[in-house]
mmCIF file of N, CA, C and O in Angstrom:
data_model
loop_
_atom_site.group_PDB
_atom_site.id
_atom_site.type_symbol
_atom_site.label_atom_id
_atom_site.label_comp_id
_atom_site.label_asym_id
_atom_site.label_seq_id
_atom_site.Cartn_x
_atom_site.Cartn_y
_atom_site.Cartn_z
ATOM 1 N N UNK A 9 0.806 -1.199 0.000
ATOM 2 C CA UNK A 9 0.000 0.000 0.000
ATOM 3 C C UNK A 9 0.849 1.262 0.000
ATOM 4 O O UNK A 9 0.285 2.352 0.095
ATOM 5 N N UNK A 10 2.006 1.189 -0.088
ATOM 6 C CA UNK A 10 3.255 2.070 -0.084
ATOM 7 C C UNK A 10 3.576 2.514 -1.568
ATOM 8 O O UNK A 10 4.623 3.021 -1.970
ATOM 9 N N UNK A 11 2.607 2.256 -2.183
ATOM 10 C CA UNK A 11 2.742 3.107 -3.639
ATOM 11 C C UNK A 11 2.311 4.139 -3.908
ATOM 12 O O UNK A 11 1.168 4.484 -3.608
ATOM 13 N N UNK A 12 3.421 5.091 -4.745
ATOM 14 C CA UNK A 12 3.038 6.576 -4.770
ATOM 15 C C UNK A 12 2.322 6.504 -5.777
ATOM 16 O O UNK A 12 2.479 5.806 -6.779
ATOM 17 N N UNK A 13 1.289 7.436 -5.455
ATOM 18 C CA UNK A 13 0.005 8.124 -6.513
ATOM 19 C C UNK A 13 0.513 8.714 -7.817
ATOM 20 O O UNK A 13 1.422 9.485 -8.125
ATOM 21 N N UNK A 14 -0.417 8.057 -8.450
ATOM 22 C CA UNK A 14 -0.122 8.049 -10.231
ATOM 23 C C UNK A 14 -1.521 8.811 -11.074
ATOM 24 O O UNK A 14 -2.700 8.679 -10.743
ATOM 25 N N UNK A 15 -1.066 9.508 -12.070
ATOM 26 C CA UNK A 15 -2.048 9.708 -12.887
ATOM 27 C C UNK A 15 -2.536 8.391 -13.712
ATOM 28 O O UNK A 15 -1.988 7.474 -14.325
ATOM 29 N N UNK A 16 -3.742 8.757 -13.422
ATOM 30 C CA UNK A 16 -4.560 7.708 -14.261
ATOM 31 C C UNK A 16 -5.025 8.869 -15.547
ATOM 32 O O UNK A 16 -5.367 10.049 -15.626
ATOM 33 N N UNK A 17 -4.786 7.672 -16.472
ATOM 34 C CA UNK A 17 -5.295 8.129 -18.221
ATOM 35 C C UNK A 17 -6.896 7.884 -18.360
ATOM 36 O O UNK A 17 -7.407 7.157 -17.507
ATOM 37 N N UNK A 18 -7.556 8.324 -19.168
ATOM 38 C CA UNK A 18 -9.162 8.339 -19.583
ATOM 39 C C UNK A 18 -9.325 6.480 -19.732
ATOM 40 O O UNK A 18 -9.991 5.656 -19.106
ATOM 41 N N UNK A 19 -8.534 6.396 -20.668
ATOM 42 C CA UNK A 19 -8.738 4.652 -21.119
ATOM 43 C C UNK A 19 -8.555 3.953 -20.056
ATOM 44 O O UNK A 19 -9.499 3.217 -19.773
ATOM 45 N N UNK A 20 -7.452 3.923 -19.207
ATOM 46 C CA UNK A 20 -7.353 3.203 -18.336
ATOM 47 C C UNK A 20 -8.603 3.534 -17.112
ATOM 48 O O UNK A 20 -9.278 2.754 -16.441
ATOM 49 N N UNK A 21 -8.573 4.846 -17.156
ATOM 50 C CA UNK A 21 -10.144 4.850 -15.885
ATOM 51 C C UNK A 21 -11.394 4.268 -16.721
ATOM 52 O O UNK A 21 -12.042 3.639 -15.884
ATOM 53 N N UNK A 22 -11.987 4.182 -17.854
ATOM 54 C CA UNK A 22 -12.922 3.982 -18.466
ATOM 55 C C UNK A 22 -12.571 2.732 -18.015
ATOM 56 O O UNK A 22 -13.144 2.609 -16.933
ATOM 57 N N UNK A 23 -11.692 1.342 -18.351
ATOM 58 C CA UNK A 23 -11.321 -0.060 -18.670
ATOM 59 C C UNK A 23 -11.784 -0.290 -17.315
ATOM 60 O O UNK A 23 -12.793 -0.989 -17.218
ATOM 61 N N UNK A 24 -11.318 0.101 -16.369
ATOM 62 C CA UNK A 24 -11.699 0.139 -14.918
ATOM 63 C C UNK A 24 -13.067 0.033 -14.460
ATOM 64 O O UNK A 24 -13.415 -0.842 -13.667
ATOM 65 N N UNK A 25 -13.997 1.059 -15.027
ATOM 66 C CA UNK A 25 -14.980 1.258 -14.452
ATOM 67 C C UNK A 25 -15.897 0.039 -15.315
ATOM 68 O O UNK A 25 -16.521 -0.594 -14.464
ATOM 69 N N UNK A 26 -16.120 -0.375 -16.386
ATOM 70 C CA UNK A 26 -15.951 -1.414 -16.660
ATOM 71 C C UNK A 26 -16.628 -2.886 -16.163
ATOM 72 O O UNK A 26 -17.654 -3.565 -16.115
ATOM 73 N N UNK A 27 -14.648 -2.774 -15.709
ATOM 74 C CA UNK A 27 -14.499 -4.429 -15.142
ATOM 75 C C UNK A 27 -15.142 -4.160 -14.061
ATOM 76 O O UNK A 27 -15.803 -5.140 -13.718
ATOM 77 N N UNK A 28 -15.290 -2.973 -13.121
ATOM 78 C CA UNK A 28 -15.847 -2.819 -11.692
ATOM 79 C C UNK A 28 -17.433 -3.279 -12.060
ATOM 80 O O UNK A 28 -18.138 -4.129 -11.516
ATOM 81 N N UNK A 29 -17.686 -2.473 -13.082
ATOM 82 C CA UNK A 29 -19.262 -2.774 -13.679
ATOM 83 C C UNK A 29 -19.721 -4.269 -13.545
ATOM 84 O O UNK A 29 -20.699 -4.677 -12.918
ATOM 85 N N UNK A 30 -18.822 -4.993 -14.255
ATOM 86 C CA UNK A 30 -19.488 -6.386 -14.460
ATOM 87 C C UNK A 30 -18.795 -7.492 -13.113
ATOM 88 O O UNK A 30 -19.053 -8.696 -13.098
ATOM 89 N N UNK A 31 -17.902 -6.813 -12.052
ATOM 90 C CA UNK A 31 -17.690 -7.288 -11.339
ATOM 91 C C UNK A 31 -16.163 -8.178 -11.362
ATOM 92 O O UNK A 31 -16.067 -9.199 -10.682
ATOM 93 N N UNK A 32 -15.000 -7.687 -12.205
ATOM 94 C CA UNK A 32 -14.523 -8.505 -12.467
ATOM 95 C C UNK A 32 -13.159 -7.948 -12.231
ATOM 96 O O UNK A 32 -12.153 -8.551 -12.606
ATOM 97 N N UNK A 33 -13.113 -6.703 -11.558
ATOM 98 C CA UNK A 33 -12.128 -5.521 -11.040
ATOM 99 C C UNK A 33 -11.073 -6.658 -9.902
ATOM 100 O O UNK A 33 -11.453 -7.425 -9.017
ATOM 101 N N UNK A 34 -9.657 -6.342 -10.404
ATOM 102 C CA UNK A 34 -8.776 -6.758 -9.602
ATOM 103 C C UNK A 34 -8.298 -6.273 -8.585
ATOM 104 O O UNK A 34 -8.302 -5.050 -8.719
ATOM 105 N N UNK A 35 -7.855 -6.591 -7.561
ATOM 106 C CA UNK A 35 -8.074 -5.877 -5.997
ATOM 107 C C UNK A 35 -6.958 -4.957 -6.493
ATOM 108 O O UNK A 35 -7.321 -3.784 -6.416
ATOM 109 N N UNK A 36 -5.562 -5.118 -7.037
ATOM 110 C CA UNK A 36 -4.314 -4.283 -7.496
ATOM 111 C C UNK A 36 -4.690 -2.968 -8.089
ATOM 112 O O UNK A 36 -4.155 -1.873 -7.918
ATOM 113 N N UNK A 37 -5.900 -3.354 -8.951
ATOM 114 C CA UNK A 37 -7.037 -1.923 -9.872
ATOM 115 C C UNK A 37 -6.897 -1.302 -8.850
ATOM 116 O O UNK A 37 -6.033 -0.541 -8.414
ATOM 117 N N UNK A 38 -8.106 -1.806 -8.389
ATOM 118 C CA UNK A 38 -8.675 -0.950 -7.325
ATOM 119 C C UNK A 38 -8.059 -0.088 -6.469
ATOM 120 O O UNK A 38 -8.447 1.080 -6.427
ATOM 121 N N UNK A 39 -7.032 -0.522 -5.675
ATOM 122 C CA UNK A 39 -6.164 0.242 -4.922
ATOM 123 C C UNK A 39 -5.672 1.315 -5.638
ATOM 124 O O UNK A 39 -5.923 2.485 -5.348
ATOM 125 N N UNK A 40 -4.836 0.891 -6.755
ATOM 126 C CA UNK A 40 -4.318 1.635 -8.059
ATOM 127 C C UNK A 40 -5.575 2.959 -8.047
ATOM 128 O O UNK A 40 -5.398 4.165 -7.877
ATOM 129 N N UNK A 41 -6.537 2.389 -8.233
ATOM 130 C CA UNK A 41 -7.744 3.755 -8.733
ATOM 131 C C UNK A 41 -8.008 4.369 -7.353
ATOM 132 O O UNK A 41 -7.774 5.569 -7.215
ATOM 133 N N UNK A 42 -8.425 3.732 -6.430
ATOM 134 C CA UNK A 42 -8.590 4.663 -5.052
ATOM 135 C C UNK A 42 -7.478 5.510 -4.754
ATOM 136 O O UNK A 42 -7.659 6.250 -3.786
ATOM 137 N N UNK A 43 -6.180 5.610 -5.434
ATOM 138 C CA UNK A 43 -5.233 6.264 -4.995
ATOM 139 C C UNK A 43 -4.295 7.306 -6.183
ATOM 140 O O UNK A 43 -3.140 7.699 -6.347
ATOM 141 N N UNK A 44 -5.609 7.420 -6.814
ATOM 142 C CA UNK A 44 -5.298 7.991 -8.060
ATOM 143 C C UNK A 44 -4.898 9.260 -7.312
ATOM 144 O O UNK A 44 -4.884 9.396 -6.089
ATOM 145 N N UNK A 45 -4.551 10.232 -8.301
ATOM 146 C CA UNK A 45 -4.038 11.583 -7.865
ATOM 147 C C UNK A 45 -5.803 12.578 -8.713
ATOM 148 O O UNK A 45 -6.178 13.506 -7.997
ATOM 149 N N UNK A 46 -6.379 12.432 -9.578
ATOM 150 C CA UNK A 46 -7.277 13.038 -10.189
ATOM 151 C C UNK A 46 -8.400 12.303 -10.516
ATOM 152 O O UNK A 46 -8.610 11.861 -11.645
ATOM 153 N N UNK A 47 -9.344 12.115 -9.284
ATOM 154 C CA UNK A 47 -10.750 11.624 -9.507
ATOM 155 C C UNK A 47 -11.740 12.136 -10.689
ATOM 156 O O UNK A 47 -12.680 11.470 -11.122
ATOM 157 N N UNK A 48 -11.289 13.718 -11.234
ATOM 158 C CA UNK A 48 -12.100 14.044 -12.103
ATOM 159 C C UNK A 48 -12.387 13.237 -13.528
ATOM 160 O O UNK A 48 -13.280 13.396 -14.360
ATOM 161 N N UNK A 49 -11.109 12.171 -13.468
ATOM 162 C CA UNK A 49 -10.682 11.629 -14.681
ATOM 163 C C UNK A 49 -12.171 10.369 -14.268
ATOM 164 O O UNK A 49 -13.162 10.169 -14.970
ATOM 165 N N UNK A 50 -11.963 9.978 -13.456
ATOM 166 C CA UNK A 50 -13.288 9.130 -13.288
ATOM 167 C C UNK A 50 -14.624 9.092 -13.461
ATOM 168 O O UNK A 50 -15.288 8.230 -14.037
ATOM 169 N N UNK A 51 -15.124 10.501 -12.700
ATOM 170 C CA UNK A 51 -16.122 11.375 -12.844
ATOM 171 C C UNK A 51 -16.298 10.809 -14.152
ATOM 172 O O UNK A 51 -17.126 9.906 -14.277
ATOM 173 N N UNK A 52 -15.587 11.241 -15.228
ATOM 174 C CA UNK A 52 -15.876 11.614 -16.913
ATOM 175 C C UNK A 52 -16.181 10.168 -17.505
ATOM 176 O O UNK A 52 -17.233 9.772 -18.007
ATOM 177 N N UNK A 53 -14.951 9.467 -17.310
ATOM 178 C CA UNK A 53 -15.351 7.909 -17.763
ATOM 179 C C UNK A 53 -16.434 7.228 -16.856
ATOM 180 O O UNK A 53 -16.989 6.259 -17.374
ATOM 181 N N UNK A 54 -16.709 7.467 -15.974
ATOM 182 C CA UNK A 54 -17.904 7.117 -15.409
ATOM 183 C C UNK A 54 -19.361 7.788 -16.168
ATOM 184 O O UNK A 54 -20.335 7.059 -16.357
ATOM 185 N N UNK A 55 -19.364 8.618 -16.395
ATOM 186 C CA UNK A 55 -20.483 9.548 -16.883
ATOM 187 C C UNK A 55 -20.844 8.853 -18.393
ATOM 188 O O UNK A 55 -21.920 8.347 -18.711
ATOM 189 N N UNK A 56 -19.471 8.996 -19.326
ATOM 190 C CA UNK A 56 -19.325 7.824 -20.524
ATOM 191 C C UNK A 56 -19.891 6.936 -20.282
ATOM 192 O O UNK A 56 -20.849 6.759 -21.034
ATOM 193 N N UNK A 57 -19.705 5.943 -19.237
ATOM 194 C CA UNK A 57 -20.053 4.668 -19.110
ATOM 195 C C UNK A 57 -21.608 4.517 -18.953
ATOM 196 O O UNK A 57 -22.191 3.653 -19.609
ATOM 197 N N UNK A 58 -22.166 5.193 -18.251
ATOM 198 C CA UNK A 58 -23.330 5.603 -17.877
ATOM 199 C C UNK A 58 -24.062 5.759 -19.241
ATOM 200 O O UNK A 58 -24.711 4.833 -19.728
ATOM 201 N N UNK A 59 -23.934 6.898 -19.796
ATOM 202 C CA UNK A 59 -24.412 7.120 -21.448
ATOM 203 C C UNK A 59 -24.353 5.634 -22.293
ATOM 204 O O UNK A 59 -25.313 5.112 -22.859
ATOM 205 N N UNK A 60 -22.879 5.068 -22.219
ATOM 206 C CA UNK A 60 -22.861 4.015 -23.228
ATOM 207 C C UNK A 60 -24.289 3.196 -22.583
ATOM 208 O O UNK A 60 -25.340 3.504 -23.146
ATOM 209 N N UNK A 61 -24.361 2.412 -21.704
ATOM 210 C CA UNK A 61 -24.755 1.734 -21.176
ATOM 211 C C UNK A 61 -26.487 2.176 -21.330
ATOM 212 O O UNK A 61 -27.263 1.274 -21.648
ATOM 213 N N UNK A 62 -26.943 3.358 -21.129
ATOM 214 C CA UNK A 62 -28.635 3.504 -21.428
ATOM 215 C C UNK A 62 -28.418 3.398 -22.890
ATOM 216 O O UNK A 62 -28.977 2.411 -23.370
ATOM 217 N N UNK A 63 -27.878 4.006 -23.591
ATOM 218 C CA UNK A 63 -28.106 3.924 -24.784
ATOM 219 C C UNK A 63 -28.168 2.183 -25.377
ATOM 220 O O UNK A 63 -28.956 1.874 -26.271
ATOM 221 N N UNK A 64 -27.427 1.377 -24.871
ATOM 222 C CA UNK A 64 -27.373 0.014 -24.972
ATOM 223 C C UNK A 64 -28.899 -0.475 -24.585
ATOM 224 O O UNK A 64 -29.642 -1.071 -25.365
ATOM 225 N N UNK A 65 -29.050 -0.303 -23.953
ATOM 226 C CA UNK A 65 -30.171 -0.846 -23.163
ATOM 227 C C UNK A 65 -31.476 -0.433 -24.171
ATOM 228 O O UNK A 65 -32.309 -1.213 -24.634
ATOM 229 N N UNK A 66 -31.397 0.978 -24.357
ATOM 230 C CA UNK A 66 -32.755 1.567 -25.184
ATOM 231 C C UNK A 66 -32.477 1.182 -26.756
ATOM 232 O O UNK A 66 -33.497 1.296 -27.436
ATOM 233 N N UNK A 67 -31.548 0.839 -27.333
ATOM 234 C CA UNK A 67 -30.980 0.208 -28.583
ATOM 235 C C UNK A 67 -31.541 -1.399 -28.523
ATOM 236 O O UNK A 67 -32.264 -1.745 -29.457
ATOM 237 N N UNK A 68 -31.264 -2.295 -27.563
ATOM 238 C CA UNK A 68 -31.602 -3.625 -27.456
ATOM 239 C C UNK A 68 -33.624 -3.652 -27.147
ATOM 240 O O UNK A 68 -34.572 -4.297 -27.596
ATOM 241 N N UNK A 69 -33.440 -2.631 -26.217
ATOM 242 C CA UNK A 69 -35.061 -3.307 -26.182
ATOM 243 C C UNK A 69 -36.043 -2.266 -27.397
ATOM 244 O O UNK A 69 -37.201 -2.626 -27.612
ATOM 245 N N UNK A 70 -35.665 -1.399 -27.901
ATOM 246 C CA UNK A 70 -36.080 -1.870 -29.238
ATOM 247 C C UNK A 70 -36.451 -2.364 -30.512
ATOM 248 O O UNK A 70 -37.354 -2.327 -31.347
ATOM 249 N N UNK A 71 -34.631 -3.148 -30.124
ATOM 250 C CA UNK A 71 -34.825 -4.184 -31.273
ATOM 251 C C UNK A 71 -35.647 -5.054 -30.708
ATOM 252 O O UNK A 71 -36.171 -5.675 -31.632
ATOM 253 N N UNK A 72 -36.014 -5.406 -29.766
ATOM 254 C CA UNK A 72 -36.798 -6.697 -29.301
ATOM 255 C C UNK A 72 -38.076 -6.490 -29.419
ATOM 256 O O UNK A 72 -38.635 -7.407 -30.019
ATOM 257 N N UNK A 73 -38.981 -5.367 -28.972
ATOM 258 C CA UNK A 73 -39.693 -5.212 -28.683
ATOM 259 C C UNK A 73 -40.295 -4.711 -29.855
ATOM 260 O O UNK A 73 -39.633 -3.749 -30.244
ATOM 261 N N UNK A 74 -41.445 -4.981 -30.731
ATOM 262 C CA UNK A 74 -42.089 -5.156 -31.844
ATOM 263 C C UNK A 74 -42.662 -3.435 -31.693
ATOM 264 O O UNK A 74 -42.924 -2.953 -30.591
ATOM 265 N N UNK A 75 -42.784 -2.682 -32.944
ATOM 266 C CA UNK A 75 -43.411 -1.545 -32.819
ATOM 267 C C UNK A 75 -44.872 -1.438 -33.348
ATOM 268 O O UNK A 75 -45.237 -1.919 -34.420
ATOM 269 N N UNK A 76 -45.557 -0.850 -32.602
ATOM 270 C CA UNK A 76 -47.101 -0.934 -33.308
ATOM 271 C C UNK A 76 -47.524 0.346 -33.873
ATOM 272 O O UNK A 76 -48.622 0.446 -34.421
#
């Protein structure tokens, strides 16, 4: 836990939030990201992720769901 704080890049916080998403986040991440130096970078790829993800959702259950 004696590691100095690093900038985290967009891709690498996006890849992160992610694997945290589907549950598959490595404890090394994690620490790594809790000890980032700039949470704002998260904020943003989080917000991304958020967008990707409704838009997924309202894309699939349209296709499924028959229009009248």
């Amino acid at each position: 836990m004696s590691k100095s704080n690093k900038k985290i890049g967009f891709l690498t916080a996006f890849l992160s939030i992610m694997a945290a998403a589907i549950g598959v986040q490595k404890r090394e991440n994690m620490e790594r990201d809790l000890n980032a130096i700039n949470p704002i970078v998260f904020v943003f790829a989080a917000i991304l992720f958020l967008i990707i993800f409704i838009g997924s959702i309202i894309l699939v259950v349209n296709l499924v769901v028959p229009k009248q």
